[in-house]
PDB file of C-alpha atoms in Angstrom:
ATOM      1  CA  UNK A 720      73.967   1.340 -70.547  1.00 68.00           C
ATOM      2  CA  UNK A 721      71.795   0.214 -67.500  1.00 74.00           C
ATOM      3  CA  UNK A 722      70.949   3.814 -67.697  1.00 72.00           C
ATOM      4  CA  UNK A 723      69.551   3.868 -71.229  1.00 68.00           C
ATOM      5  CA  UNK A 724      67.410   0.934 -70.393  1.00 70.00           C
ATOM      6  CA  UNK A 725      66.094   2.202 -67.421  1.00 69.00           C
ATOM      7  CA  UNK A 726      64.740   5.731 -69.711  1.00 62.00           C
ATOM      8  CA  UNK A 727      63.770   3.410 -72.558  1.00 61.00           C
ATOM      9  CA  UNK A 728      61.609   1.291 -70.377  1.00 62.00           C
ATOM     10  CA  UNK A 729      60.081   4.494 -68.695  1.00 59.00           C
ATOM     11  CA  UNK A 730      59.121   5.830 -72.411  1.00 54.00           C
ATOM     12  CA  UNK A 731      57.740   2.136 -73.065  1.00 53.00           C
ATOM     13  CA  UNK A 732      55.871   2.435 -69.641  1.00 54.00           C
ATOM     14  CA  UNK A 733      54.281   5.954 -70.421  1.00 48.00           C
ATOM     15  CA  UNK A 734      53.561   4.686 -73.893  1.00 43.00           C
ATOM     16  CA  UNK A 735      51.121   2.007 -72.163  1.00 44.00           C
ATOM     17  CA  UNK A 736      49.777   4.126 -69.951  1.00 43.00           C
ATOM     18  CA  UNK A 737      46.737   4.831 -72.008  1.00 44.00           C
ATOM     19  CA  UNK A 738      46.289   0.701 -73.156  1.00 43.00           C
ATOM     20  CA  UNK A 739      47.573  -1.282 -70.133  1.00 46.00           C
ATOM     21  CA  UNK A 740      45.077  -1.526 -66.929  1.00 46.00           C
ATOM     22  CA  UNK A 741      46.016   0.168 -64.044  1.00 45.00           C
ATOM     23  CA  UNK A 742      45.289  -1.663 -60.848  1.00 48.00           C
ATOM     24  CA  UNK A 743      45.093  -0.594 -57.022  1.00 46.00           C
ATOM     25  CA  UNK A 744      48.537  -1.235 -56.580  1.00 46.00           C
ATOM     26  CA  UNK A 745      49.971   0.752 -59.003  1.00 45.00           C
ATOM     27  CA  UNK A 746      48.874   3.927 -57.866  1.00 47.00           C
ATOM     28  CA  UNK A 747      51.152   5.271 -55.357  1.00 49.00           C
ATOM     29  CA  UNK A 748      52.519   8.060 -56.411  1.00 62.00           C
ATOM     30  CA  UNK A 749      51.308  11.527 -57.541  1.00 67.00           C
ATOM     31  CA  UNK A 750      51.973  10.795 -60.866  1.00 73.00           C
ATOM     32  CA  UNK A 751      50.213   7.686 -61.268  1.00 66.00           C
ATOM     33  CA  UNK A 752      47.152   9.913 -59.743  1.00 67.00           C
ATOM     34  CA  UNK A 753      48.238  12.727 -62.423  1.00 75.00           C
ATOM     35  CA  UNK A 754      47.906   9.867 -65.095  1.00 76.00           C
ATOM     36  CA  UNK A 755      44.357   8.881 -63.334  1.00 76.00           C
ATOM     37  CA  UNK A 756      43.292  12.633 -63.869  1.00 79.00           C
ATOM     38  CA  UNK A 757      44.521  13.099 -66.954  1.00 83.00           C
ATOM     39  CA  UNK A 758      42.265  10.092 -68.261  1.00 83.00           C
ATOM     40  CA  UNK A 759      39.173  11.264 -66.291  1.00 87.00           C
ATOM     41  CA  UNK A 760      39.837  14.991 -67.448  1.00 90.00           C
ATOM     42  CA  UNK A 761      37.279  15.393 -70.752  1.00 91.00           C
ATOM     43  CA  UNK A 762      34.942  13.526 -68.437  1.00 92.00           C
ATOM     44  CA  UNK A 763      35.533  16.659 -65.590  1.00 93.00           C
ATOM     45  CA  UNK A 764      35.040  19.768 -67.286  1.00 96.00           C
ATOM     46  CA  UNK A 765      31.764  21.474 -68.711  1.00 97.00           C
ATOM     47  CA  UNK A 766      30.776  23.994 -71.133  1.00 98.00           C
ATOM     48  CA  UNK A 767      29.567  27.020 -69.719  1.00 98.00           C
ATOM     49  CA  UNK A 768      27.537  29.320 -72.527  1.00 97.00           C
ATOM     50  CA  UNK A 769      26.003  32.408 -72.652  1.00 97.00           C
ATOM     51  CA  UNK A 770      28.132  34.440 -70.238  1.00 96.00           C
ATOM     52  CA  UNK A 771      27.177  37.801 -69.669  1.00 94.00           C
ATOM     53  CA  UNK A 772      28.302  40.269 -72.131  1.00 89.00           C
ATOM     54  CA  UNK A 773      30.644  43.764 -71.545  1.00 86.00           C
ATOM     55  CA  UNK A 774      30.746  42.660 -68.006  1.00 87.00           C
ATOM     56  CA  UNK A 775      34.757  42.076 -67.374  1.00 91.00           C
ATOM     57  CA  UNK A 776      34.037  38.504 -66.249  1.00 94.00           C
ATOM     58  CA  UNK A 777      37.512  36.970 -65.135  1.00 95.00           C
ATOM     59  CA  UNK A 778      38.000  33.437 -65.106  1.00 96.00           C
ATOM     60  CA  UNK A 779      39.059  33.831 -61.276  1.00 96.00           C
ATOM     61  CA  UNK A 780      35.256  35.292 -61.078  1.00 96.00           C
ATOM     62  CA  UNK A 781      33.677  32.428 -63.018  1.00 97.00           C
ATOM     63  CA  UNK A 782      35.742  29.999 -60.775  1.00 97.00           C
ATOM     64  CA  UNK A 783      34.607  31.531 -57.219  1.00 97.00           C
ATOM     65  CA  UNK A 784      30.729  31.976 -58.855  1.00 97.00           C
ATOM     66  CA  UNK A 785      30.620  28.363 -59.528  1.00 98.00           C
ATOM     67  CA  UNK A 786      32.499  26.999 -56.174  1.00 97.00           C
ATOM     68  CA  UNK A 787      29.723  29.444 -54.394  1.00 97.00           C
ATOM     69  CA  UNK A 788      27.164  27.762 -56.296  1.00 97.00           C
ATOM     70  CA  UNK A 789      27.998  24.463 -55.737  1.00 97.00           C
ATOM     71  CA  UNK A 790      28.301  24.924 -52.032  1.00 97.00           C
ATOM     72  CA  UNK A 791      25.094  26.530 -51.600  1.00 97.00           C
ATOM     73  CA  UNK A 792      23.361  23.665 -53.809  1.00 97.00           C
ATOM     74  CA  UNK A 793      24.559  21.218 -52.288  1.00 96.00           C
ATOM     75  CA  UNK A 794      26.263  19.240 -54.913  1.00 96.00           C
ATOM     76  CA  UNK A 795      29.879  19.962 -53.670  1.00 95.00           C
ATOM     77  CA  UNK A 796      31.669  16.733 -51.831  1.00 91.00           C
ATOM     78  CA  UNK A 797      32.424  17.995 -48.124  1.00 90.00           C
ATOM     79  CA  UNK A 798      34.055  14.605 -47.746  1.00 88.00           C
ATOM     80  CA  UNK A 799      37.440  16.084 -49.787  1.00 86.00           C
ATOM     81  CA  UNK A 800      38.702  19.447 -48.479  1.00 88.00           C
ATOM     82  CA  UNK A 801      38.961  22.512 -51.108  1.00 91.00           C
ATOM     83  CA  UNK A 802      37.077  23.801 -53.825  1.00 95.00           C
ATOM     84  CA  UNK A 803      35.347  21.804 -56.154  1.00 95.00           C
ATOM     85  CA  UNK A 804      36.067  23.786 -59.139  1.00 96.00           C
ATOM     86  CA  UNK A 805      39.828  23.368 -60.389  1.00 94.00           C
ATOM     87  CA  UNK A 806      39.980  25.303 -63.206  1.00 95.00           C
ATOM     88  CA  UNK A 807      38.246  28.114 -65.263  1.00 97.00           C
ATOM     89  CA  UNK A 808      39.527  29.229 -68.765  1.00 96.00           C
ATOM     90  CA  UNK A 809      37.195  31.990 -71.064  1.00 96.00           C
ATOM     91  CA  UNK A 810      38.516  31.778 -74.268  1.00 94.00           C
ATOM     92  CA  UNK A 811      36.008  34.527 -75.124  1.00 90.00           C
ATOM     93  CA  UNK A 812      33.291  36.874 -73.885  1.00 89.00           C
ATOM     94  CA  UNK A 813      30.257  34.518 -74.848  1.00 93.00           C
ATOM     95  CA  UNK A 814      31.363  31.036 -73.572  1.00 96.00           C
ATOM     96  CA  UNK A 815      34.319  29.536 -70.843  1.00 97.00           C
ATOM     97  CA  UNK A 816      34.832  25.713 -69.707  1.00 97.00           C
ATOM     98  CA  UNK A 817      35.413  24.682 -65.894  1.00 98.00           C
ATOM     99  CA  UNK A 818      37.020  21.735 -65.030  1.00 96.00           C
ATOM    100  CA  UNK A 819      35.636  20.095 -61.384  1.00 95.00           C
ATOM    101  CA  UNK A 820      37.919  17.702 -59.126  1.00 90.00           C
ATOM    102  CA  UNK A 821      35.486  14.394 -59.943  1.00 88.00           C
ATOM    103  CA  UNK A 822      33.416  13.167 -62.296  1.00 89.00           C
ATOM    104  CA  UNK A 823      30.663  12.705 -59.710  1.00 90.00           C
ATOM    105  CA  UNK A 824      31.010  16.629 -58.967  1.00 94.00           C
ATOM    106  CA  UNK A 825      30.648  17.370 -62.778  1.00 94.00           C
ATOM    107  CA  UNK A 826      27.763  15.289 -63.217  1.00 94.00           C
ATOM    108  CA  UNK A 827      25.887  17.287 -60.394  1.00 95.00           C
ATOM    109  CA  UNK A 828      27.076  20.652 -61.534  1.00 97.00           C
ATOM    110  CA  UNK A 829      25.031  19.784 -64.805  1.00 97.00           C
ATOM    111  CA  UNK A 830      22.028  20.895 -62.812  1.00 97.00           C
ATOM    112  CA  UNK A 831      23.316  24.095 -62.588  1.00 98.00           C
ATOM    113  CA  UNK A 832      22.171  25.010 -65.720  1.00 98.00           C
ATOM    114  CA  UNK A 833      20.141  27.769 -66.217  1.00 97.00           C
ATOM    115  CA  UNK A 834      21.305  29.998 -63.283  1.00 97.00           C
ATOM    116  CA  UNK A 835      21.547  33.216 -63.817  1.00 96.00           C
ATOM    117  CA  UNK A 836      25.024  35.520 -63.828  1.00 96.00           C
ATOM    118  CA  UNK A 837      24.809  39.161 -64.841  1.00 93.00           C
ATOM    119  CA  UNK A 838      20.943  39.010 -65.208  1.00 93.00           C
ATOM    120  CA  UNK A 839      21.671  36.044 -68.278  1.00 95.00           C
ATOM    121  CA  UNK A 840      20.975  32.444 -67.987  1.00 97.00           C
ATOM    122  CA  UNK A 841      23.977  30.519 -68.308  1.00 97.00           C
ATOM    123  CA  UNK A 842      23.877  27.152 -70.268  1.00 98.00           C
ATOM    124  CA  UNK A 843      26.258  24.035 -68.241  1.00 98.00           C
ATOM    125  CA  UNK A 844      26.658  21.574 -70.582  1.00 97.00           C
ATOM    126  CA  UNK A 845      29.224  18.896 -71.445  1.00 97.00           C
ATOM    127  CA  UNK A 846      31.965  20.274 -74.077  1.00 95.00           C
ATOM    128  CA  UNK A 847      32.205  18.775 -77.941  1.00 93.00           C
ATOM    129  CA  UNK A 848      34.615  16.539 -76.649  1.00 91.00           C
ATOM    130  CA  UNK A 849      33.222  15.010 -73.415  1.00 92.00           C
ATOM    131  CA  UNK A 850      34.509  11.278 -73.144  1.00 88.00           C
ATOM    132  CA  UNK A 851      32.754   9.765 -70.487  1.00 87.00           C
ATOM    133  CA  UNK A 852      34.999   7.520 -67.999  1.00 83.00           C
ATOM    134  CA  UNK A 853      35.723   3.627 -69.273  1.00 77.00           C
ATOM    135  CA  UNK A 854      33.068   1.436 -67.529  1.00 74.00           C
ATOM    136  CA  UNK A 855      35.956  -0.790 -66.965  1.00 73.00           C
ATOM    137  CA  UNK A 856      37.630   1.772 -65.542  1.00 72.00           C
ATOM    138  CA  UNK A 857      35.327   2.816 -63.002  1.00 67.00           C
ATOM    139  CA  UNK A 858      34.648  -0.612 -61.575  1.00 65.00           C
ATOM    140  CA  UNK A 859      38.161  -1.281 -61.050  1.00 65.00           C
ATOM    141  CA  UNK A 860      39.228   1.756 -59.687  1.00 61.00           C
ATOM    142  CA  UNK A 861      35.388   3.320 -58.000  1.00 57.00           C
ATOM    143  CA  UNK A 862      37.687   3.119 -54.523  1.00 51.00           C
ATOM    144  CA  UNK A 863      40.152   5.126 -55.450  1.00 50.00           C
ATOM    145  CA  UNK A 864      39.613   7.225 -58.620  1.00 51.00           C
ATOM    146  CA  UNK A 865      40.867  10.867 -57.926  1.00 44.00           C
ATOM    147  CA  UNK A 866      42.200   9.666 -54.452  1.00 40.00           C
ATOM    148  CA  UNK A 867      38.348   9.138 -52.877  1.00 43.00           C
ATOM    149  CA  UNK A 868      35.500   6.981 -52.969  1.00 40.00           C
ATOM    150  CA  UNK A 869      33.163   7.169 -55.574  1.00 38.00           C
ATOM    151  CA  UNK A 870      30.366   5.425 -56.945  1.00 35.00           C
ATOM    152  CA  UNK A 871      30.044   4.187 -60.344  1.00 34.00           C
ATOM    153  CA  UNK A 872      26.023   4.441 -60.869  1.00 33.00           C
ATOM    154  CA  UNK A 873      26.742   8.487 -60.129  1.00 34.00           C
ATOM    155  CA  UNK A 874      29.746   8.667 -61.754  1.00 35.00           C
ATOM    156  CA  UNK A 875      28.551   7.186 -65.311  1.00 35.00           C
ATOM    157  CA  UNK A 876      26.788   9.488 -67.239  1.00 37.00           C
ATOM    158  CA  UNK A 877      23.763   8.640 -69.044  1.00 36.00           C
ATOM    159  CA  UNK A 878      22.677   8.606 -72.572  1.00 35.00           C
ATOM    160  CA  UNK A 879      20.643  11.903 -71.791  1.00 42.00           C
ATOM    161  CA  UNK A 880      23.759  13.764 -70.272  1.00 38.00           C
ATOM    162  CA  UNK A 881      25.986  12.441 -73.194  1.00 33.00           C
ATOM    163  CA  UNK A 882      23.662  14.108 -75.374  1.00 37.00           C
ATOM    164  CA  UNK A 883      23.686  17.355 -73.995  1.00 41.00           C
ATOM    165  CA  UNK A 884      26.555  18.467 -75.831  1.00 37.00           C
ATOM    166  CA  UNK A 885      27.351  22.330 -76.294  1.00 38.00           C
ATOM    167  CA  UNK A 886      27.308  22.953 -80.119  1.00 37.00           C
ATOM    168  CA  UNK A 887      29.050  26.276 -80.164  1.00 37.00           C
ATOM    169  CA  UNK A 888      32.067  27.130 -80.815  1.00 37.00           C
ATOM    170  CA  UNK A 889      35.061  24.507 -80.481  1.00 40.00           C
ATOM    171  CA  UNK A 890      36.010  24.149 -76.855  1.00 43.00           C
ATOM    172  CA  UNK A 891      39.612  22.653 -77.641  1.00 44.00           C
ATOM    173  CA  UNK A 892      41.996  25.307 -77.534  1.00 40.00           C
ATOM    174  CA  UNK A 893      41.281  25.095 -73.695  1.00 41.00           C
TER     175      UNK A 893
END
């Protein structure tokens, strides 16, 4: 029995994890950071449009183009170790979605748009369903969000990025 109210009060935890605040203290293990990421996720990936046609364009490809880019710009966090770009997905040949390690790294990677792979200009834009990090959020948790300091002026987005919204084709299968 002590059992049984040990899982129901884990299902009544994970149930609040979306309502009830989560403070400093509470995240100390990896999935309390999972449930951190998980929140910040729609606010970490971007639309990336027009890819280059016929060309056999992986996702692994996409993945190591944008790490290279982001490096080489400048807008890549050498205070964490790894990659800044987490994950790639191509649902089809004319648009894919990456998803970055912060929010402040996705921001920046929004002035990647317009470079040019396979002699087209690609478009970096936030995806149809971009949800931009709870204020409240951020200034509770700017110490610690994703495991590393960030700050919240970079970190909110601003009306203008919130706007520039990729309206092709429905980016949530991925």
């Amino acid at each position: 029995q002590q059992q049984q109210q040990q899982q129901q009060q884990q299902l009544a935890d994970r149930s609040n994890t979306f309502t009830q605040p989560i403070t400093d203290a509470q995240i100390t293990t990896k999935s309390q950071l999972n449930t951190l990421q998980t929140i910040t996720r729609r606010a970490r990936r971007l639309h990336i449009g027009n890819l280059p046609d016929g060309s056999g364009l992986t996702a692994a490809m996409l993945l190591q183009y944008f790490n290279a880019l982001m490096v080489s710009k400048n807008l890549a966090d050498n205070t964490i170790p790894g990659d800044s770009v987490i994950n790639c997905h191509i649902p089809n040949e004319k648009f894919g979605f990456i998803e970055l390690r912060t929010v402040e790294e996705t921001t920046r990677a929004l002035t990647l748009d317009g470079n040019e792979l396979g002699g087209k200009k690609l478009r970096v834009q936030r995806p149809h369903d971009y949800q931009p990090v709870p204020e409240d959020l951020l200034k509770r948790r700017a110490s610690t969000l994703l495991g590393h300091p960030t700050s919240p002026k970079t970190t909110v987005a601003s009306a203008d990025e919130r706007n520039k919204i990729a309206n092709e084709e429905d980016p949530n299968s991925y």
